[in-house]
Tab-separated table of C-alpha atoms in Angstrom:
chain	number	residue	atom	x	y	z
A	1	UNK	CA	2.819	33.556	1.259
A	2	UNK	CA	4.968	31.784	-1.740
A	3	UNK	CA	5.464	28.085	-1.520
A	4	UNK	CA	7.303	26.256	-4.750
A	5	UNK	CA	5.464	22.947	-4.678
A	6	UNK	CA	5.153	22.071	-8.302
A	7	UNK	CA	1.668	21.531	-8.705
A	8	UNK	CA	0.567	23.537	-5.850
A	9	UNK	CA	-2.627	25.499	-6.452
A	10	UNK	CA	-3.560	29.028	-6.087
A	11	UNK	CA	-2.919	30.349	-2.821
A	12	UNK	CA	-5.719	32.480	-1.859
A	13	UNK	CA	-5.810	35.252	-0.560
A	14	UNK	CA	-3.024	36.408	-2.545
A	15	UNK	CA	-2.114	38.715	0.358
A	16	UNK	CA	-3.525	40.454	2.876
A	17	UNK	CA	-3.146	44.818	3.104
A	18	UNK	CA	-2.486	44.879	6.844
A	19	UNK	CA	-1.437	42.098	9.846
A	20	UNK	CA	-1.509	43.623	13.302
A	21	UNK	CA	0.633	42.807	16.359
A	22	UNK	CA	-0.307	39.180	17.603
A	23	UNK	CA	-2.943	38.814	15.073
A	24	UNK	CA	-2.932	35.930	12.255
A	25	UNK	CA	-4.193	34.729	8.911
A	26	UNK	CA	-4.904	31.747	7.235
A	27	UNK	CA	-3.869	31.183	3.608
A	28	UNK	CA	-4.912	27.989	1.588
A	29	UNK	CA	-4.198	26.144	-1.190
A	30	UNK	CA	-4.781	22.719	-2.470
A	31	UNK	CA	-2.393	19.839	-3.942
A	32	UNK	CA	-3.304	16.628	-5.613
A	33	UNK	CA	-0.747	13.831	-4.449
A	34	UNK	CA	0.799	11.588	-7.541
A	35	UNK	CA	2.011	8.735	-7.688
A	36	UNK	CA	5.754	9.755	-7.655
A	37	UNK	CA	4.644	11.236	-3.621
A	38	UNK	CA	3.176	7.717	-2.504
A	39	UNK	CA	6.367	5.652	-4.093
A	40	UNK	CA	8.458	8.225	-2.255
A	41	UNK	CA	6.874	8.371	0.666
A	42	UNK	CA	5.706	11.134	1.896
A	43	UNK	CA	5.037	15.304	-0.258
A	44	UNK	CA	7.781	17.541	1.483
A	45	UNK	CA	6.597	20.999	1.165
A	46	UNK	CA	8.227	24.572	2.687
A	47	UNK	CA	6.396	27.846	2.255
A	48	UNK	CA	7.499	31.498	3.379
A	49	UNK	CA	5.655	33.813	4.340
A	50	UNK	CA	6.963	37.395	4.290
A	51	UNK	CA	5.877	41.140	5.340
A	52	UNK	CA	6.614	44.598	5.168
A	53	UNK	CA	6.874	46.625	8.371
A	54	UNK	CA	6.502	50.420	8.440
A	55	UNK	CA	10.329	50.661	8.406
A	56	UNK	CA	13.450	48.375	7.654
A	57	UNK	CA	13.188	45.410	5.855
A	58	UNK	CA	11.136	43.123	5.027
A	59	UNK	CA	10.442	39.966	7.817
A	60	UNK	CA	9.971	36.647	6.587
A	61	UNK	CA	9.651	32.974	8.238
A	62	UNK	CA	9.594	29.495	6.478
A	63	UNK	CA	7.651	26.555	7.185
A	64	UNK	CA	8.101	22.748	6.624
A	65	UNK	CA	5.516	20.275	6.570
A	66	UNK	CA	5.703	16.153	5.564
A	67	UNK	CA	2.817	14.472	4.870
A	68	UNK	CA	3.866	10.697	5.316
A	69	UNK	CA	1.809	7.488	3.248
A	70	UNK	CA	2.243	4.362	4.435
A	71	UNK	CA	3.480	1.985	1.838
A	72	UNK	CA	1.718	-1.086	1.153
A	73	UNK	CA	3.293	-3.028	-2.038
A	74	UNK	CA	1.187	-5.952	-2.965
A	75	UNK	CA	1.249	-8.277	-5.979
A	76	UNK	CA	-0.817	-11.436	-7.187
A	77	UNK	CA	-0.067	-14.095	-9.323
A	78	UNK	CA	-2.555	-16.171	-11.245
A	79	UNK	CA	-1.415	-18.669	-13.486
A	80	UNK	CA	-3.651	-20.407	-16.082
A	81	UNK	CA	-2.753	-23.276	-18.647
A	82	UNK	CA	-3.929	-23.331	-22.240
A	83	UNK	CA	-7.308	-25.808	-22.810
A	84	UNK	CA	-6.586	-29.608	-23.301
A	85	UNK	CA	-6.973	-32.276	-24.076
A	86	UNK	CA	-3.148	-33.239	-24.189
A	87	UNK	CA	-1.531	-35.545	-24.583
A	88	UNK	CA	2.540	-36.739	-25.454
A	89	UNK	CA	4.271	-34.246	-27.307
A	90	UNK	CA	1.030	-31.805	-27.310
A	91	UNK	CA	2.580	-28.276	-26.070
A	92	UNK	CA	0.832	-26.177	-23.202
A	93	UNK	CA	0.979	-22.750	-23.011
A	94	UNK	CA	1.415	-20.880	-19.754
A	95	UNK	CA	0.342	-17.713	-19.092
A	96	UNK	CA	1.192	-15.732	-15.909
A	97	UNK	CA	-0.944	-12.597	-14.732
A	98	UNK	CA	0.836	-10.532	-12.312
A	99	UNK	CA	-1.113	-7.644	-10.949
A	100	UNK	CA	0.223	-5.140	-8.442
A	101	UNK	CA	-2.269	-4.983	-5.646
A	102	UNK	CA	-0.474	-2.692	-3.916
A	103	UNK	CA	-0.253	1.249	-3.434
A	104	UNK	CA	3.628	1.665	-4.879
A	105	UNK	CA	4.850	1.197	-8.317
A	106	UNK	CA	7.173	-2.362	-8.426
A	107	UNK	CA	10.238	-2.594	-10.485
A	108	UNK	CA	11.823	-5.315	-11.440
A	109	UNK	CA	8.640	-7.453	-11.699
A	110	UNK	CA	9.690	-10.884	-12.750
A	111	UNK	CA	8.114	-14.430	-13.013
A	112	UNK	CA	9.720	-17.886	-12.052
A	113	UNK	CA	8.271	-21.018	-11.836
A	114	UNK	CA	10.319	-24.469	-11.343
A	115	UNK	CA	8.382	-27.217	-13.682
A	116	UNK	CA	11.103	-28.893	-15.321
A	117	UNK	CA	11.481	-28.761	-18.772
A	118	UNK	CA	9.454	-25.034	-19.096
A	119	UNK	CA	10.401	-23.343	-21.703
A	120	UNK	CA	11.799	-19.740	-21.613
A	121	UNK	CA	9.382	-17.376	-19.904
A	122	UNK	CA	8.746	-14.222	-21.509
A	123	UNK	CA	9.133	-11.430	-21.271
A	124	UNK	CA	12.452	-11.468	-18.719
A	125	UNK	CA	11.111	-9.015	-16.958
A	126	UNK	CA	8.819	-6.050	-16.538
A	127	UNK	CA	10.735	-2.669	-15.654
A	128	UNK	CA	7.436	-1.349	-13.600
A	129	UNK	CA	3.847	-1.927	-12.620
A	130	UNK	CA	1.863	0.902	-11.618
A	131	UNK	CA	-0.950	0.455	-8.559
A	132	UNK	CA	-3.506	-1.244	-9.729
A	133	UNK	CA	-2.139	-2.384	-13.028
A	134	UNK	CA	-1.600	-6.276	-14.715
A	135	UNK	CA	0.560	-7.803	-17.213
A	136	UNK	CA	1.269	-11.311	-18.823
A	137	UNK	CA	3.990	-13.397	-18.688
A	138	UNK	CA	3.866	-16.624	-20.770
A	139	UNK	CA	6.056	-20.253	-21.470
A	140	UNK	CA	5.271	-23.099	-23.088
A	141	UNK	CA	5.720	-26.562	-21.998
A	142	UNK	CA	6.059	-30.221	-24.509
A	143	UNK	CA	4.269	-32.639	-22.581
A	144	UNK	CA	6.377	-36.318	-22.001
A	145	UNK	CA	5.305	-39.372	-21.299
């Protein structure tokens, strides 16, 4: 049996001498999943197995299996404000934690937040957030009367 999953392990046995008529084998090996399978989707995998009969050429059949995930994306916000007391013209700094709760890497990850008169928040934008991993946005604010 040959299968050209990178990452695949050993396939043991690595053959067998002798397969008679009607009779079968089993032949294992093991993968770990990344995350590149979950954000995709699924691992697509095709393995052949081939034999030599006592004359002609050699046989040979190929397999397909998908093993699906289900994809759950997830993200949480928690927003905290700098310590006070403040007053007019004192300036309060935001800060925006943004975790991805979720099983899929997100892209993109951005912040927005409508208080008038908040200052830039940085950074723009995040270009991805692994499962399971956070990262802080901040903006400042002047406070009016």
């Amino acid at each position: 049996v040959s299968d050209p999953l990178p990452g695949l392990g050993t396939i043991t046995p690595a053959s067998v001498a002798s397969l008679e008529p009607g009779a079968e084998t089993t032949f294992t090996a093991t993968y770990t999943v990344t995350q590149a399978d979950v954000n995709n989707g699924k691992v697509h995998n095709t393995a052949t197995a081939k034999g030599t009969p006592p004359s002609g050429g050699d046989v040979k059949d190929d397999d397909e299996e998908d093993v699906p995930f289900t994809s759950t994306p997830g993200i949480e916000l928690t927003k905290t404000a700098s310590a006070g007391p403040h007053a007019v013209g004192s300036v309060i700094t935001y800060s925006f934690k943004v975790k991805n709760t979720g099983n899929v890497t997100l892209n993109n990850v951005t912040v927005t937040d409508p208080l008038p008169g908040l200052g830039t928040i940085t950074p723009a934008s995040v270009a991805s957030l692994e499962p399971g991993a956070e990262t802080t946005f901040t903006a400042t604010y002047t406070v009016t009367q």
